[in-house]
Structures are given as structure tokens and as C-alpha cells.
Amino acid sequence: MPEPRTARDTTVRIVPKHHALVRLTHWANVPLLFGLIASGLAIYWAAPVFVHAWNPATGSRDYLADLGIAVARLVHDDHAATWFYDHFSIGSGMLARALRLHWVLAYLFMVNGALYVIGLAAGGGWRALAPRPSDLGDALRMMRFYLGVIPMAILRRPWPHPPVRSKYNALQRAGYLAMPVLGALVVASGWAMHKPSQLGWLESAFVNYDGARIVHFACMVAFAGFIVPHVCLAIADGWDTLRSMVVGWSTRIKESAHG
Amino acid sequence: MDDVTPEGETPEREPDATPAGAEPAPASDAAHEPQAAPGAPATPPDAPADDAAPAPPPAPRAAPVPRAARPIEPPEIPIDVPRGRLSAQTRRAFLLFTGGVIASAAGAWWLLPDATRRRLLPDGPRADLDSLAARVGLARANRERVLDRALTFDDDVAEALYSPNRAVRTYARDQVTPLRNNYDGRTPGPEILDGWALRITGLAAGGIVTLTRDQLLARFALREQVTRLVCVEGWSAIAWWGGIRFADLLAAFPPAPGARWVAMRSSVNLDARGNPDPYYVSIDLGTARHPQTLLATHQNGAPLTLEHGAPLRLLAPVKLGLKNIKAVTDIAYTTPEPADYWNERGYSKYDGL
């Protein structure tokens, strides 16, 4: 940028958005989380934690298997008992393989998480994630906006976006800050299960062994619960937003006065 | 780089650019900070005027905001970048991105178990994809090597975490939970108890030592402990055990010098059809010497049932349940690492908790 401008040069005005490490680790999370969930559910199959009394009719005591059985009946699939695990994990009856995959991906996920935190610190991106006092009210305004955006489009009534002068709106900020927190929690509960004797203090932090399993499972659900709206909103927001996570900059210049 | 101005919507026509990374001029600082300030959901009073104003006054209107009032997130500063260089960077970023997508897809296919691949794709396309993957080095043998390496790495991490002096958490007797019989095959019948004796080899004194259950219980003190048994499958159970300390047996019958491992074997183990299927585990001597590692003979204050490993089983609470071999018949102290039943079936051979 310091080079002098020649007559033929044209410039583009951009805003730097994401540090290279943040972008790299963001996209690396896609295959890693996908693989961790697929192998994790195959591990969960071996000893589900959310169970009911044995049902002789379905041969199941696992709520996730029940869900699969219900779907399999609807679509007339013969493999009802394993339908859920055959469609949402690498498969049933392959615990050893699932464990080995899970360890490979879990170590990569931890390295990825560390690189992400370094990227946040190096690029100053953490500042945009830091919560602020106005967040609660702003988040409620954003929720109201999202709830109304489709009805108002149908009614053809103006429905202005609440003003946002920071990099993210309050809802985005809460969601994006929740990701590293959730990542730390999923890693901690994973270690609590993996080494409950040597890391007994960590196991106790989750009350007991099953507590760590439940938290680990809940983290997976929370990741999935974040990813679905995140992908929808990022696509809805348009090419500039998607591109910014690849190239690191945006051409969308915020106007300070009305965001 | 131009100073950011609220009305800077036509960057191409901005006449001058200053070097990137330069601090924003005080004028811009003063103009922006109040608006970006946190905790101000209401619009600052001068904002509507700003909105309507054609351009901000060139001179500072207010004194610089004190440091305490600075927002944690500074306002975004646009920079002007030559179009050519931006295109080159964009091209490079997207090439890297595409490379990453291809590498991830290839890696994912490579790592998938064969059974999963069979479910996902019909034979023809699957064979094509597999041969394509093998051509770039993503062959099955390499996959197993990588996954085994990861397992060994995880074992090394576990070994680094392990401390011989760290006791496993114990529980009160009223915290005991139901323990399932997880024999992989058929549970052995009572005939295994007739004439049962523990054979010990690999001793410093040489030869074979044979000890009956009564001899073991007469010679060594019975210890009791309530610990959690954790299965590799993910379930766990708190159980009240009684037995002799493995360390006591080791002290009475020391292993040959140089021995580092215990090969424990149940020759009476059965497969699902009831045919002999000997079960064997490898235990390092350190684990055997752990004060909470028992050769258990009792559960819930009564002799072990056949379901839970009568007449004698290993109880090593620092290891996963699959190492806690039931109905032990043979103990051999060895220098090389002995074979392990579940390790041969794809599980870790360390299995430390």
C-alpha cells in the first residue's frame, strides 16, 4: 500500500475482516466437526447415554435409535434399528474404527482451536467478539428483526435492519464468542471421559463420568444448532460475506452514521 | 489510505491515499469513537445531523476521547488497495481454498471405514474412486498406518499423564451401580471352577508356580475397594470389589529380571457359540504394581459370580474394562510386550484411564 500511485492504477476500498489463521481454522472446522460428529455418534451407538427401558418390540433402549426407527418406517427402510447411525454416523458396529478416527480428528481439532485463538489474538479479532453492556438489548432487537423479516417481506412493509456499527451485531457476537467457549468445553469434557482417573479433577468438574458424556453430547448438539442458522445467514448475507472468510477482506464499508 | 469518513462511498474518486496501517487522524478518531462506543444503544444526539451533513468538518470538533472511554472494538478502517494486487491475493486465496476442499474430500474418503464406503457408493464408482485415491498415495495400508500412529500418539499422551502415585477415585458402598455382564462370548459355566488354579510363569526363581484360590486367600490379605469400571463402549459402573493386591503377589513371587509386562490369559474364555476362545491382555508391570490393582475374588462382599469373572479376575481401575480380564488362568511375566486380544481387533493396547 505505501507504493506511490501511478496514473493507471485503480484502487479498491476494502475493510480487513479476518486474520489468515482465523480463516484457515474456520474452514478446517468444517471437515473436522463433520468427522468428529460422524465418528462420535458411531461411538455413542455402542453405549447410548439417553436411554429408556428395553422395548422388546423395537429391540431398542436408545432414543436416537428410536428416532431412526420412526424415520425408517416412514421411508420403508429395512434397516430400522440402525437407520439413525447409518445416516448420521460412519455406521453401527464399528466402535474400534470410530474411536481411532475420533482420536485423529480430536487432536487435529485441538490444534485447530489453538491456531484459531492465536489468529484471534494476532489479528485483534477478539475485540469484535468481546461482549459489551449493550449486547442484551441489541440481541433482542436482532431477534425481533429476524423474526419479522419474512412476514414483512410478504406484507411488503419496510423492515429496517437495526443499526450495527461494530463488526458484528449482538446476536452474531454472542454466537461467535460461544464457539471458542463451546470448543473448550467439548475438549474438556472429552478429556474428562478419556482419562477420568488421571484427570479426576476434570471428571469431577462435570459431576461424574456420565456428566461429562452428557456435556460432550450437548456440545455436539449446540455446534449443530449453531451451524445450521450460521450457514443460512452467511449465505443470505451474500457473496461479500462468504468471500471475506476466504480472502479476509470485505468491500462493504460500514457507514458510521446509520450502519 | 484515506481517513474513514461516513460518506466515503465513492472510494475510487478519492484523490489521495496515505500508507496503510497509519493511525487514523485525530479528526477521524474524534468523529468515530462516540458512535462506536459500547453501551450506547441510543443514537448519539449528533448522529442524525451527521447523517444529513454532506461532509464532516475537516477540523477536530471535540477533544480526543479519554482512554477509558475508548471502545474495546476500534472502528473499522477501510484501506485502498491497488486492484491488481487485490486480484492476485484473491486468486491465491481461492486457489488455496479449492485445494483445501479437494484435500479434505480426498482425506475424508480415505479415512472412511470400508463398510461405510460400501454403504455410501455402489461398487463401480467406489472402485474408481478407491483406485484414484490409491494413485495419489491414499491407499488402505497408509490409512491404517496413520490411524495406528494416532492411536500410539494418544497412548504416549496418556502415558505422560499417568502418575503411579495417583489414586483412582473411590466411592462409598451405597454408591454402587448395576454392573452388566459384558462377556463378549458365552459366559463360562461352573465347570471352570473345578480344579481351577492360577499358573504363574516368567518368575525370577524360574519354573511354574500354581496357586489355588484358597492358597491365594490364605497367603495374601484381602483388600476391598469401591471403584468405577469404565468400558471402552462408554458405559461405566461403580462396583465394590474384594481381592488380593497384585503388588503383594509380585512381592511374593518376583518376576524374572528384565521383565516389563504381564501377559494375562483366560484359557476358559468362550466365543458366542460356546467354543473355546482364549482371552488375553497385556498389562505393564507398573499398572500391576498400582496399589489399587487387585486380583479380585469378591464382589459386593460375596465370592465373584461366573458373570463377573469367577474365580479370579483382574481389577485394574487405571485401565479400561477390556483390560480387566475375567476368569484368569495364567499369568506370565515377559520382557517383550505380549499380545492383547482387543488390540488385535483395532483398539488401543494402552487403554489407560
PDB file of C-alpha atoms in Angstrom, chain A residues 1-3 5 9-17 23 27 31 43-48 61 85-87 89-92 94-101 103-105 107 126-134 138 141 163 165-168 173 191 193-200 203-204 207-210 213 239 242-243 246-247 249 251-258, chain B residues 2-3 6 8-9 11-12 14-17 19-20 32 35-36 38-41 43-44 47 50-51 71-74 76-86 89-90 93-94 97 104 111-113 115-116 119 143-144 146-148 150-151 153-154 157-158 161-163 166-169 171 180 228 230-236 317-318 345-347 350-353:
ATOM      1  CA  MET A   1       0.000   0.000   0.000  1.00  0.00           C
ATOM      2  CA  PRO A   2       2.794   2.513   0.571  1.00  0.00           C
ATOM      3  CA  GLU A   3       3.819   2.344  -3.101  1.00  0.00           C
ATOM      4  CA  ARG A   5       0.029   5.555  -7.126  1.00  0.00           C
ATOM      5  CA  ASP A   9      -3.576   2.277 -11.032  1.00  0.00           C
ATOM      6  CA  THR A  10      -7.050   1.953  -9.742  1.00  0.00           C
ATOM      7  CA  THR A  11      -7.674   1.029  -6.167  1.00  0.00           C
ATOM      8  CA  VAL A  12     -10.400  -0.814  -4.323  1.00  0.00           C
ATOM      9  CA  ARG A  13     -11.519   0.294  -0.915  1.00  0.00           C
ATOM     10  CA  ILE A  14     -11.671  -2.666   1.433  1.00  0.00           C
ATOM     11  CA  VAL A  15     -12.018  -3.357   5.131  1.00  0.00           C
ATOM     12  CA  PRO A  16      -9.766  -6.055   6.598  1.00  0.00           C
ATOM     13  CA  LYS A  17     -12.025  -8.610   8.285  1.00  0.00           C
ATOM     14  CA  ARG A  23      -9.948 -18.084   8.061  1.00  0.00           C
ATOM     15  CA  TRP A  27     -12.776 -23.730   7.172  1.00  0.00           C
ATOM     16  CA  PRO A  31     -14.396 -31.351   7.817  1.00  0.00           C
ATOM     17  CA  ILE A  43     -19.045 -44.298  19.413  1.00  0.00           C
ATOM     18  CA  TYR A  44     -22.266 -43.210  21.104  1.00  0.00           C
ATOM     19  CA  TRP A  45     -24.064 -46.111  19.401  1.00  0.00           C
ATOM     20  CA  ALA A  46     -22.036 -48.589  21.497  1.00  0.00           C
ATOM     21  CA  ALA A  47     -23.437 -47.286  24.793  1.00  0.00           C
ATOM     22  CA  PRO A  48     -26.057 -44.551  24.456  1.00  0.00           C
ATOM     23  CA  ARG A  61     -33.498 -48.665  24.549  1.00  0.00           C
ATOM     24  CA  TYR A  85     -26.482 -44.441  12.968  1.00  0.00           C
ATOM     25  CA  ASP A  86     -26.221 -45.469   9.313  1.00  0.00           C
ATOM     26  CA  HIS A  87     -27.286 -41.989   8.240  1.00  0.00           C
ATOM     27  CA  SER A  89     -22.554 -41.514  11.720  1.00  0.00           C
ATOM     28  CA  ILE A  90     -19.960 -43.624   9.964  1.00  0.00           C
ATOM     29  CA  GLY A  91     -22.130 -46.583  10.937  1.00  0.00           C
ATOM     30  CA  SER A  92     -23.105 -49.013  13.663  1.00  0.00           C
ATOM     31  CA  MET A  94     -17.593 -50.234  14.181  1.00  0.00           C
ATOM     32  CA  LEU A  95     -16.560 -48.891  17.563  1.00  0.00           C
ATOM     33  CA  ALA A  96     -12.815 -49.521  17.178  1.00  0.00           C
ATOM     34  CA  ARG A  97     -12.718 -47.697  13.828  1.00  0.00           C
ATOM     35  CA  ALA A  98     -14.830 -44.859  15.152  1.00  0.00           C
ATOM     36  CA  LEU A  99     -12.574 -44.426  18.181  1.00  0.00           C
ATOM     37  CA  ARG A 100      -9.419 -44.318  16.071  1.00  0.00           C
ATOM     38  CA  LEU A 101     -10.974 -41.749  13.722  1.00  0.00           C
ATOM     39  CA  TRP A 103      -8.770 -39.528  18.225  1.00  0.00           C
ATOM     40  CA  VAL A 104      -7.114 -38.398  14.970  1.00  0.00           C
ATOM     41  CA  LEU A 105      -9.736 -35.739  14.393  1.00  0.00           C
ATOM     42  CA  TYR A 107      -6.126 -33.973  18.149  1.00  0.00           C
ATOM     43  CA  TRP A 126     -11.087 -10.969  19.702  1.00  0.00           C
ATOM     44  CA  ARG A 127     -12.070  -7.341  20.106  1.00  0.00           C
ATOM     45  CA  ALA A 128     -15.073  -7.826  17.841  1.00  0.00           C
ATOM     46  CA  LEU A 129     -16.133 -10.834  19.947  1.00  0.00           C
ATOM     47  CA  ALA A 130     -15.819  -9.136  23.334  1.00  0.00           C
ATOM     48  CA  PRO A 131     -19.248  -8.743  24.937  1.00  0.00           C
ATOM     49  CA  ARG A 132     -20.417  -5.270  25.837  1.00  0.00           C
ATOM     50  CA  PRO A 133     -23.155  -3.871  28.080  1.00  0.00           C
ATOM     51  CA  SER A 134     -25.492  -3.055  25.212  1.00  0.00           C
ATOM     52  CA  ASP A 138     -29.218  -5.296  20.855  1.00  0.00           C
ATOM     53  CA  ARG A 141     -33.638  -6.175  18.681  1.00  0.00           C
ATOM     54  CA  PRO A 163     -28.268  -0.162  13.360  1.00  0.00           C
ATOM     55  CA  ARG A 165     -21.765  -0.007  13.993  1.00  0.00           C
ATOM     56  CA  SER A 166     -19.475  -2.754  15.208  1.00  0.00           C
ATOM     57  CA  LYS A 167     -18.114  -5.612  13.094  1.00  0.00           C
ATOM     58  CA  TYR A 168     -20.870  -7.955  14.271  1.00  0.00           C
ATOM     59  CA  ARG A 173     -21.172 -11.659  18.606  1.00  0.00           C
ATOM     60  CA  TRP A 191     -10.636 -35.417  28.155  1.00  0.00           C
ATOM     61  CA  MET A 193     -14.161 -39.094  29.610  1.00  0.00           C
ATOM     62  CA  HIS A 194     -10.914 -40.164  28.030  1.00  0.00           C
ATOM     63  CA  LYS A 195      -8.783 -40.039  31.206  1.00  0.00           C
ATOM     64  CA  PRO A 196     -11.183 -39.929  34.171  1.00  0.00           C
ATOM     65  CA  SER A 197      -8.587 -41.401  36.533  1.00  0.00           C
ATOM     66  CA  GLN A 198      -5.543 -39.297  35.700  1.00  0.00           C
ATOM     67  CA  LEU A 199      -7.700 -36.192  35.189  1.00  0.00           C
ATOM     68  CA  GLY A 200     -10.061 -36.975  38.061  1.00  0.00           C
ATOM     69  CA  GLU A 203     -14.201 -35.575  35.644  1.00  0.00           C
ATOM     70  CA  SER A 204     -15.425 -34.084  38.950  1.00  0.00           C
ATOM     71  CA  VAL A 207     -20.030 -34.085  38.349  1.00  0.00           C
ATOM     72  CA  ASN A 208     -19.220 -37.612  37.170  1.00  0.00           C
ATOM     73  CA  TYR A 209     -18.376 -39.710  34.148  1.00  0.00           C
ATOM     74  CA  ASP A 210     -21.863 -39.596  32.682  1.00  0.00           C
ATOM     75  CA  ARG A 213     -20.733 -37.640  28.423  1.00  0.00           C
ATOM     76  CA  TRP A 239     -21.174 -13.066  -1.619  1.00  0.00           C
ATOM     77  CA  LEU A 242     -18.743 -15.550   2.110  1.00  0.00           C
ATOM     78  CA  ARG A 243     -15.751 -14.197   0.216  1.00  0.00           C
ATOM     79  CA  VAL A 246     -11.753 -16.825   2.190  1.00  0.00           C
ATOM     80  CA  VAL A 247      -9.850 -13.670   1.311  1.00  0.00           C
ATOM     81  CA  TRP A 249     -11.465  -8.547   3.470  1.00  0.00           C
ATOM     82  CA  THR A 251     -15.770  -4.230   0.253  1.00  0.00           C
ATOM     83  CA  ARG A 252     -18.770  -3.470   2.384  1.00  0.00           C
ATOM     84  CA  ILE A 253     -17.814  -0.230   4.089  1.00  0.00           C
ATOM     85  CA  LYS A 254     -19.926   0.475   7.153  1.00  0.00           C
ATOM     86  CA  GLU A 255     -21.359   3.925   7.224  1.00  0.00           C
ATOM     87  CA  SER A 256     -20.814   5.132  10.711  1.00  0.00           C
ATOM     88  CA  ALA A 257     -23.946   7.222  10.858  1.00  0.00           C
ATOM     89  CA  HIS A 258     -26.573   4.560  10.231  1.00  0.00           C
TER      90      HIS A 258
ATOM     91  CA  ASP B   2      -7.914   7.577   3.257  1.00  0.00           C
ATOM     92  CA  ASP B   3      -9.321   8.540   6.557  1.00  0.00           C
ATOM     93  CA  PRO B   6     -19.053   8.340   6.948  1.00  0.00           C
ATOM     94  CA  GLY B   8     -16.817   7.732   1.837  1.00  0.00           C
ATOM     95  CA  GLU B   9     -18.947   5.789  -0.603  1.00  0.00           C
ATOM     96  CA  PRO B  11     -13.553   5.414  -2.898  1.00  0.00           C
ATOM     97  CA  GLU B  12     -12.318   5.319  -6.488  1.00  0.00           C
ATOM     98  CA  GLU B  14     -10.838   9.838  -3.546  1.00  0.00           C
ATOM     99  CA  PRO B  15      -7.918  11.900  -4.670  1.00  0.00           C
ATOM    100  CA  ASP B  16      -5.156  10.799  -2.314  1.00  0.00           C
ATOM    101  CA  ALA B  17      -4.115   7.726  -0.428  1.00  0.00           C
ATOM    102  CA  PRO B  19       0.089   4.435   3.624  1.00  0.00           C
ATOM    103  CA  ALA B  20      -1.841   1.544   5.065  1.00  0.00           C
ATOM    104  CA  HIS B  32     -15.981   7.978  15.219  1.00  0.00           C
ATOM    105  CA  GLN B  35     -20.656   6.488  17.629  1.00  0.00           C
ATOM    106  CA  ALA B  36     -18.890   3.185  18.057  1.00  0.00           C
ATOM    107  CA  PRO B  38     -20.340   0.430  23.616  1.00  0.00           C
ATOM    108  CA  GLY B  39     -23.270   0.657  25.902  1.00  0.00           C
ATOM    109  CA  ALA B  40     -24.919   3.264  23.733  1.00  0.00           C
ATOM    110  CA  PRO B  41     -27.932   1.656  22.122  1.00  0.00           C
ATOM    111  CA  THR B  43     -28.153   7.075  18.757  1.00  0.00           C
ATOM    112  CA  PRO B  44     -25.821   9.862  19.807  1.00  0.00           C
ATOM    113  CA  ALA B  47     -25.775  11.433  14.625  1.00  0.00           C
ATOM    114  CA  ASP B  50     -24.087  13.744  10.724  1.00  0.00           C
ATOM    115  CA  ASP B  51     -26.312  11.618   8.616  1.00  0.00           C
ATOM    116  CA  PRO B  71     -14.387   1.194  22.813  1.00  0.00           C
ATOM    117  CA  ILE B  72     -12.876  -2.273  23.022  1.00  0.00           C
ATOM    118  CA  GLU B  73     -13.524  -2.645  19.308  1.00  0.00           C
ATOM    119  CA  PRO B  74     -12.000   0.178  17.281  1.00  0.00           C
ATOM    120  CA  GLU B  76     -13.168  -0.482  11.025  1.00  0.00           C
ATOM    121  CA  ILE B  77     -10.658   1.448   8.959  1.00  0.00           C
ATOM    122  CA  PRO B  78     -11.075   0.998   5.208  1.00  0.00           C
ATOM    123  CA  ILE B  79      -7.894   0.866   3.158  1.00  0.00           C
ATOM    124  CA  ASP B  80      -7.361   1.418  -0.543  1.00  0.00           C
ATOM    125  CA  VAL B  81      -5.574  -1.433  -2.246  1.00  0.00           C
ATOM    126  CA  PRO B  82      -4.451  -1.495  -5.887  1.00  0.00           C
ATOM    127  CA  ARG B  83      -6.916  -3.540  -7.844  1.00  0.00           C
ATOM    128  CA  GLY B  84      -4.237  -5.725  -9.433  1.00  0.00           C
ATOM    129  CA  ARG B  85      -2.714  -6.758  -6.172  1.00  0.00           C
ATOM    130  CA  LEU B  86      -6.079  -7.445  -4.624  1.00  0.00           C
ATOM    131  CA  GLN B  89      -4.332 -12.103  -3.478  1.00  0.00           C
ATOM    132  CA  THR B  90      -7.912 -13.123  -4.092  1.00  0.00           C
ATOM    133  CA  ALA B  93      -6.755 -17.331  -1.513  1.00  0.00           C
ATOM    134  CA  PHE B  94      -9.355 -19.064  -3.642  1.00  0.00           C
ATOM    135  CA  PHE B  97      -9.357 -22.752  -0.595  1.00  0.00           C
ATOM    136  CA  SER B 104     -10.487 -32.565   2.671  1.00  0.00           C
ATOM    137  CA  LEU B 111     -10.291 -42.234   6.253  1.00  0.00           C
ATOM    138  CA  LEU B 112     -13.780 -43.714   5.925  1.00  0.00           C
ATOM    139  CA  PRO B 113     -14.033 -47.369   7.004  1.00  0.00           C
ATOM    140  CA  ALA B 115     -18.008 -50.756   5.386  1.00  0.00           C
ATOM    141  CA  THR B 116     -19.087 -47.106   5.333  1.00  0.00           C
ATOM    142  CA  ARG B 119     -22.868 -48.164   2.117  1.00  0.00           C
ATOM    143  CA  ARG B 143      -4.706 -45.208   6.218  1.00  0.00           C
ATOM    144  CA  GLU B 144      -4.173 -47.967   8.757  1.00  0.00           C
ATOM    145  CA  VAL B 146      -1.874 -43.165  10.040  1.00  0.00           C
ATOM    146  CA  LEU B 147      -4.714 -44.296  12.307  1.00  0.00           C
ATOM    147  CA  ASP B 148      -2.370 -46.627  14.219  1.00  0.00           C
ATOM    148  CA  ALA B 150      -2.630 -41.571  16.037  1.00  0.00           C
ATOM    149  CA  LEU B 151      -3.556 -44.314  18.475  1.00  0.00           C
ATOM    150  CA  PHE B 153       0.364 -40.917  19.929  1.00  0.00           C
ATOM    151  CA  ASP B 154      -2.712 -40.907  22.135  1.00  0.00           C
ATOM    152  CA  VAL B 157      -0.025 -38.709  25.787  1.00  0.00           C
ATOM    153  CA  ALA B 158      -1.835 -40.984  28.242  1.00  0.00           C
ATOM    154  CA  LEU B 161      -0.389 -38.037  32.036  1.00  0.00           C
ATOM    155  CA  TYR B 162      -0.089 -41.200  34.133  1.00  0.00           C
ATOM    156  CA  SER B 163       1.315 -40.994  37.625  1.00  0.00           C
ATOM    157  CA  ARG B 166      -2.219 -41.039  41.744  1.00  0.00           C
ATOM    158  CA  ALA B 167      -5.073 -42.968  43.287  1.00  0.00           C
ATOM    159  CA  VAL B 168      -8.228 -43.648  41.365  1.00  0.00           C
ATOM    160  CA  ARG B 169     -11.326 -42.079  42.886  1.00  0.00           C
ATOM    161  CA  TYR B 171     -16.765 -44.386  46.288  1.00  0.00           C
ATOM    162  CA  ARG B 180     -23.573 -55.664  33.436  1.00  0.00           C
ATOM    163  CA  ARG B 228     -15.612 -47.302  38.814  1.00  0.00           C
ATOM    164  CA  VAL B 230     -15.223 -47.820  32.652  1.00  0.00           C
ATOM    165  CA  CYS B 231     -15.944 -49.690  29.440  1.00  0.00           C
ATOM    166  CA  VAL B 232     -14.475 -48.669  26.084  1.00  0.00           C
ATOM    167  CA  GLU B 233     -18.082 -48.694  24.857  1.00  0.00           C
ATOM    168  CA  GLY B 234     -18.803 -45.658  27.031  1.00  0.00           C
ATOM    169  CA  TRP B 235     -20.805 -47.083  29.929  1.00  0.00           C
ATOM    170  CA  SER B 236     -19.413 -47.333  33.419  1.00  0.00           C
ATOM    171  CA  PRO B 317      -9.172 -49.314  37.732  1.00  0.00           C
ATOM    172  CA  VAL B 318      -6.491 -47.306  35.891  1.00  0.00           C
ATOM    173  CA  ARG B 345      -9.179 -56.120  16.863  1.00  0.00           C
ATOM    174  CA  GLY B 346      -8.389 -52.442  16.339  1.00  0.00           C
ATOM    175  CA  TYR B 347      -8.467 -50.993  19.850  1.00  0.00           C
ATOM    176  CA  TYR B 350      -2.716 -48.967  26.342  1.00  0.00           C
ATOM    177  CA  ASP B 351      -6.306 -48.302  27.377  1.00  0.00           C
ATOM    178  CA  GLY B 352      -5.309 -46.150  30.329  1.00  0.00           C
ATOM    179  CA  LEU B 353      -7.920 -44.103  32.101  1.00  0.00           C
TER     180      LEU B 353
END
